[in-house]
């Protein structure tokens, strides 16, 4: 029996060793994950801080914005997006494809936070009926993480303005609606489909699927014959698989010709 006890003790010691080793390994991985996560968010924060120093400025007397410094950093920069009441303050880039900037920062370096980018199928001067911006959903109010705020009815009612600055034009943004859709929704993610002649069909779709909407604004849009320019902001959401939060705004030129 004595040799058997020795075997059992050795086996128990080995099992205990494996348990301790597994716990240490799990602890080390958790520490690494926390460090890596912190590094990702710090990088996104640092890039935003750098870019804010170069945010183009406009005024009523000088509506043309100076993008020269931003374009020296990256010639793919085509605009600057700001959403009032949020921390969304970023340059907008447009790559050759919609994967160009999904994990690339404004400097062209690899970054899991990516960049805020315009759909590659859209016109870079935002003259399309419907222009679509993408941004990762990052914690700490980074990138397009603050789009979540618009899903709250009280926030949606109180915060409904923003600005889109282009080199030769500045647009005031008036938020029309907030939607929750699937990533495969072609009505939202096929921007070239929407043309001036079928814009009322888009308004009807937005009204049907909106979490929140400004009905008076929608009514005025449904009764206009003039072309309307919409800007959609998209980010990931957690309500269901492939969920996307969409905020749609009307673009009004601050200095119409």
Short mmCIF file of C-alpha atoms in Angstrom, two decimals:
data_model
loop_
_atom_site.label_atom_id
_atom_site.label_comp_id
_atom_site.label_asym_id
_atom_site.label_seq_id
_atom_site.Cartn_x
_atom_site.Cartn_y
_atom_site.Cartn_z
CA UNK A 1 0.00 0.00 0.00
CA UNK A 2 2.92 2.34 0.71
CA UNK A 3 4.09 2.52 -2.91
CA UNK A 4 0.49 3.22 -3.93
CA UNK A 5 0.29 6.17 -1.50
CA UNK A 6 3.50 7.56 -2.96
CA UNK A 7 2.02 7.34 -6.45
CA UNK A 8 -1.17 9.10 -5.30
CA UNK A 9 0.82 11.85 -3.60
CA UNK A 10 2.94 12.35 -6.70
CA UNK A 11 -0.16 12.45 -8.87
CA UNK A 12 -1.82 15.00 -6.53
CA UNK A 13 1.31 17.12 -6.51
CA UNK A 14 1.42 17.06 -10.30
CA UNK A 15 -2.26 18.00 -10.55
CA UNK A 16 -1.75 20.84 -8.06
CA UNK A 17 1.21 22.02 -10.11
CA UNK A 18 -0.89 22.02 -13.27
CA UNK A 19 -3.68 23.95 -11.54
CA UNK A 20 -1.26 26.57 -10.19
CA UNK A 21 0.49 26.80 -13.55
CA UNK A 22 -2.84 27.26 -15.35
CA UNK A 23 -3.87 29.99 -12.89
CA UNK A 24 -0.55 31.77 -13.34
CA UNK A 25 -0.87 31.48 -17.10
CA UNK A 26 -4.42 32.84 -17.02
CA UNK A 27 -3.28 35.69 -14.78
CA UNK A 28 -0.41 36.52 -17.11
CA UNK A 29 -2.72 36.49 -20.12
CA UNK A 30 -5.22 38.74 -18.33
CA UNK A 31 -2.45 41.21 -17.51
CA UNK A 32 -1.27 41.14 -21.12
CA UNK A 33 -4.83 41.65 -22.41
CA UNK A 34 -5.33 44.62 -20.10
CA UNK A 35 -2.00 46.11 -21.15
CA UNK A 36 -2.69 45.53 -24.83
CA UNK A 37 -6.19 47.01 -24.54
CA UNK A 38 -4.81 50.04 -22.74
CA UNK A 39 -2.16 50.45 -25.43
CA UNK A 40 -4.78 50.37 -28.21
CA UNK A 41 -6.95 53.03 -26.55
CA UNK A 42 -3.94 55.18 -25.66
CA UNK A 43 -2.83 55.10 -29.28
CA UNK A 44 -6.28 56.18 -30.47
CA UNK A 45 -6.35 58.94 -27.85
CA UNK A 46 -2.90 60.19 -28.86
CA UNK A 47 -3.80 60.29 -32.55
CA UNK A 48 -6.97 62.25 -31.81
CA UNK A 49 -5.05 64.72 -29.63
CA UNK A 50 -2.55 65.27 -32.44
CA UNK A 51 -5.30 65.78 -35.02
CA UNK A 52 -7.29 68.21 -32.85
CA UNK A 53 -4.34 70.60 -33.03
CA UNK A 54 -4.80 70.65 -36.81
CA UNK A 55 -8.60 70.88 -36.94
CA UNK A 56 -9.56 73.17 -39.83
CA UNK A 57 -11.14 76.43 -38.75
CA UNK A 58 -13.90 78.25 -40.59
CA UNK A 59 -15.81 81.45 -40.07
CA UNK A 60 -18.67 83.31 -41.70
CA UNK A 61 -16.20 85.63 -43.43
CA UNK A 62 -13.80 82.89 -44.45
CA UNK A 63 -15.72 79.64 -45.05
CA UNK A 64 -12.83 77.89 -46.82
CA UNK A 65 -10.98 75.67 -44.37
CA UNK A 66 -7.23 75.20 -44.40
CA UNK A 67 -6.51 71.47 -44.83
CA UNK A 68 -2.89 71.95 -45.90
CA UNK A 69 -1.29 70.55 -42.74
CA UNK A 70 -3.67 67.59 -42.62
CA UNK A 71 -3.08 66.80 -46.29
CA UNK A 72 0.67 66.82 -45.73
CA UNK A 73 0.13 64.06 -43.16
CA UNK A 74 -2.25 62.10 -45.37
CA UNK A 75 -3.57 63.10 -48.82
CA UNK A 76 -6.54 60.75 -48.30
CA UNK A 77 -8.06 63.17 -45.77
CA UNK A 78 -11.22 64.62 -47.32
CA UNK A 79 -13.18 66.14 -44.42
CA UNK A 80 -13.51 66.72 -40.68
CA UNK A 81 -16.51 65.44 -38.71
CA UNK A 82 -17.76 66.94 -35.41
CA UNK A 83 -20.89 65.88 -33.51
CA UNK A 84 -22.10 68.26 -30.81
CA UNK A 85 -22.55 66.77 -27.35
CA UNK A 86 -20.08 63.96 -28.09
CA UNK A 87 -16.34 63.41 -28.34
CA UNK A 88 -16.58 62.74 -32.07
CA UNK A 89 -13.97 65.12 -33.49
CA UNK A 90 -11.97 63.44 -36.26
CA UNK A 91 -10.55 63.84 -39.73
CA UNK A 92 -12.25 61.71 -42.37
CA UNK A 93 -10.26 59.68 -44.88
CA UNK A 94 -11.26 57.77 -47.98
CA UNK A 95 -9.25 54.76 -49.12
CA UNK A 96 -9.23 52.77 -52.33
CA UNK A 97 -11.47 50.17 -50.65
CA UNK A 98 -13.51 49.98 -47.46
CA UNK A 99 -10.75 47.87 -45.90
CA UNK A 100 -7.99 50.43 -46.45
CA UNK A 101 -8.49 52.23 -43.13
CA UNK A 102 -10.34 49.65 -41.09
CA UNK A 103 -7.12 48.95 -39.14
CA UNK A 104 -4.96 51.86 -40.23
CA UNK A 105 -4.62 55.21 -38.52
CA UNK A 106 -4.38 58.64 -40.09
CA UNK A 107 -0.58 58.30 -40.32
CA UNK A 108 -0.83 55.10 -42.34
CA UNK A 109 0.30 52.94 -39.40
CA UNK A 110 -1.40 49.72 -38.30
CA UNK A 111 -3.94 50.45 -35.56
CA UNK A 112 -6.83 48.31 -34.37
CA UNK A 113 -8.81 51.51 -33.75
CA UNK A 114 -8.57 52.32 -37.45
CA UNK A 115 -9.79 55.68 -38.77
CA UNK A 116 -13.07 57.39 -39.53
CA UNK A 117 -13.52 56.77 -43.24
CA UNK A 118 -15.88 57.54 -46.09
CA UNK A 119 -17.29 54.66 -48.11
CA UNK A 120 -15.02 54.10 -51.11
CA UNK A 121 -18.06 54.23 -53.43
CA UNK A 122 -18.97 57.76 -52.37
CA UNK A 123 -17.74 60.98 -53.89
CA UNK A 124 -14.95 62.52 -51.80
CA UNK A 125 -16.61 65.95 -52.06
CA UNK A 126 -19.84 64.67 -50.41
CA UNK A 127 -22.09 65.67 -53.31
CA UNK A 128 -23.91 62.32 -53.32
CA UNK A 129 -27.50 62.05 -52.13
CA UNK A 130 -26.30 59.67 -49.40
CA UNK A 131 -22.76 59.58 -47.98
CA UNK A 132 -21.70 56.89 -45.50
CA UNK A 133 -19.02 57.11 -42.80
CA UNK A 134 -17.62 54.18 -40.83
CA UNK A 135 -15.86 54.12 -37.47
CA UNK A 136 -15.02 51.45 -34.91
CA UNK A 137 -17.00 51.28 -31.67
CA UNK A 138 -14.32 51.98 -29.06
CA UNK A 139 -14.76 52.24 -25.30
CA UNK A 140 -13.84 55.50 -23.61
CA UNK A 141 -15.81 57.53 -26.17
CA UNK A 142 -13.19 56.93 -28.87
CA UNK A 143 -13.84 56.85 -32.61
CA UNK A 144 -17.59 56.27 -33.14
CA UNK A 145 -18.24 54.82 -29.67
CA UNK A 146 -20.35 57.86 -28.80
CA UNK A 147 -22.94 56.97 -31.45
CA UNK A 148 -24.41 54.79 -28.70
CA UNK A 149 -25.54 57.97 -26.99
CA UNK A 150 -28.10 58.64 -29.70
CA UNK A 151 -29.95 55.45 -28.80
CA UNK A 152 -31.05 57.20 -25.61
CA UNK A 153 -34.25 59.15 -26.35
CA UNK A 154 -33.39 62.04 -24.03
CA UNK A 155 -29.93 62.48 -25.54
CA UNK A 156 -31.33 62.21 -29.06
CA UNK A 157 -33.85 64.99 -28.40
CA UNK A 158 -31.30 67.31 -26.83
CA UNK A 159 -28.32 66.76 -29.14
CA UNK A 160 -29.13 67.05 -32.81
CA UNK A 161 -26.41 69.11 -34.51
CA UNK A 162 -22.90 68.72 -35.85
CA UNK A 163 -20.60 69.90 -38.60
CA UNK A 164 -18.85 68.44 -41.61
CA UNK A 165 -15.92 70.56 -42.78
CA UNK A 166 -14.53 70.19 -46.29
CA UNK A 167 -11.70 72.19 -47.88
CA UNK A 168 -14.11 74.33 -49.91
CA UNK A 169 -17.37 73.94 -48.03
CA UNK A 170 -18.73 73.55 -44.51
CA UNK A 171 -21.97 71.75 -43.79
CA UNK A 172 -24.15 72.09 -40.73
CA UNK A 173 -25.51 68.69 -39.73
CA UNK A 174 -29.05 68.28 -38.40
CA UNK A 175 -29.72 64.80 -37.08
CA UNK A 176 -32.79 63.14 -38.54
CA UNK A 177 -32.79 59.69 -36.96
CA UNK A 178 -31.01 56.88 -35.17
CA UNK A 179 -31.41 53.30 -36.41
CA UNK A 180 -30.32 49.82 -35.40
CA UNK A 181 -29.81 47.62 -38.47
CA UNK A 182 -28.01 44.52 -39.68
CA UNK A 183 -24.63 44.89 -41.37
CA UNK A 184 -26.11 43.24 -44.46
CA UNK A 185 -28.82 45.90 -44.85
CA UNK A 186 -28.29 47.14 -48.42
CA UNK A 187 -30.68 50.06 -47.92
CA UNK A 188 -28.12 51.49 -45.50
CA UNK A 189 -24.83 50.08 -46.78
CA UNK A 190 -25.23 50.55 -50.53
CA UNK A 191 -24.80 54.33 -50.82
CA UNK A 192 -24.74 54.44 -54.62
CA UNK A 193 -28.33 53.15 -54.72
CA UNK A 194 -29.74 56.42 -53.50
CA UNK A 195 -30.29 59.09 -56.12
CA UNK A 196 -32.32 62.34 -55.96
CA UNK A 197 -35.23 60.77 -57.81
CA UNK A 198 -35.78 58.09 -55.13
CA UNK A 199 -34.87 60.02 -51.98
CA UNK A 200 -38.44 59.80 -50.66
CA UNK A 201 -38.09 56.02 -50.65
CA UNK A 202 -35.07 56.45 -48.39
CA UNK A 203 -37.00 58.77 -46.06
CA UNK A 204 -39.80 56.21 -45.84
CA UNK A 205 -37.33 53.44 -45.02
CA UNK A 206 -35.70 55.55 -42.32
CA UNK A 207 -39.08 56.36 -40.78
CA UNK A 208 -40.07 52.69 -40.69
CA UNK A 209 -36.87 51.42 -39.06
CA UNK A 210 -35.79 54.30 -36.82
CA UNK A 211 -35.29 53.90 -33.09
CA UNK A 212 -35.73 57.67 -32.82
CA UNK A 213 -36.65 60.27 -35.40
CA UNK A 214 -37.51 63.97 -35.60
CA UNK A 215 -40.96 63.76 -37.25
CA UNK A 216 -41.25 67.47 -38.11
CA UNK A 217 -37.93 67.34 -39.95
CA UNK A 218 -38.96 64.18 -41.76
CA UNK A 219 -42.25 65.74 -42.80
CA UNK A 220 -40.51 68.77 -44.28
CA UNK A 221 -38.13 66.50 -46.20
CA UNK A 222 -40.96 64.39 -47.58
CA UNK A 223 -42.58 67.51 -49.01
CA UNK A 224 -39.54 69.06 -50.65
CA UNK A 225 -38.68 68.69 -54.31
CA UNK A 226 -35.12 69.94 -53.89
CA UNK A 227 -32.28 67.39 -53.68
CA UNK A 228 -31.35 66.52 -50.09
CA UNK A 229 -27.91 65.37 -48.99
CA UNK A 230 -27.77 62.85 -46.17
CA UNK A 231 -24.80 61.78 -44.08
CA UNK A 232 -24.92 58.41 -42.30
CA UNK A 233 -22.53 57.46 -39.47
CA UNK A 234 -22.12 53.73 -38.80
CA UNK A 235 -20.55 51.70 -36.01
CA UNK A 236 -20.83 48.22 -34.47
CA UNK A 237 -23.41 47.44 -31.80
CA UNK A 238 -24.09 44.55 -29.43
CA UNK A 239 -27.87 44.06 -29.55
CA UNK A 240 -27.57 41.12 -31.94
CA UNK A 241 -25.06 39.49 -34.29
CA UNK A 242 -23.79 41.98 -36.89
CA UNK A 243 -25.82 44.80 -35.37
CA UNK A 244 -24.94 48.34 -36.47
CA UNK A 245 -25.90 51.68 -34.96
CA UNK A 246 -26.65 54.28 -37.63
CA UNK A 247 -27.08 58.01 -37.11
CA UNK A 248 -28.41 59.90 -40.13
CA UNK A 249 -28.11 63.66 -40.52
CA UNK A 250 -29.17 66.22 -43.11
CA UNK A 251 -26.33 68.26 -44.62
CA UNK A 252 -26.98 71.99 -44.99
CA UNK A 253 -24.27 74.12 -46.64
CA UNK A 254 -23.17 76.86 -44.25
CA UNK A 255 -22.16 79.03 -47.18
CA UNK A 256 -24.56 78.16 -50.00
CA UNK A 257 -23.66 79.46 -53.42
#
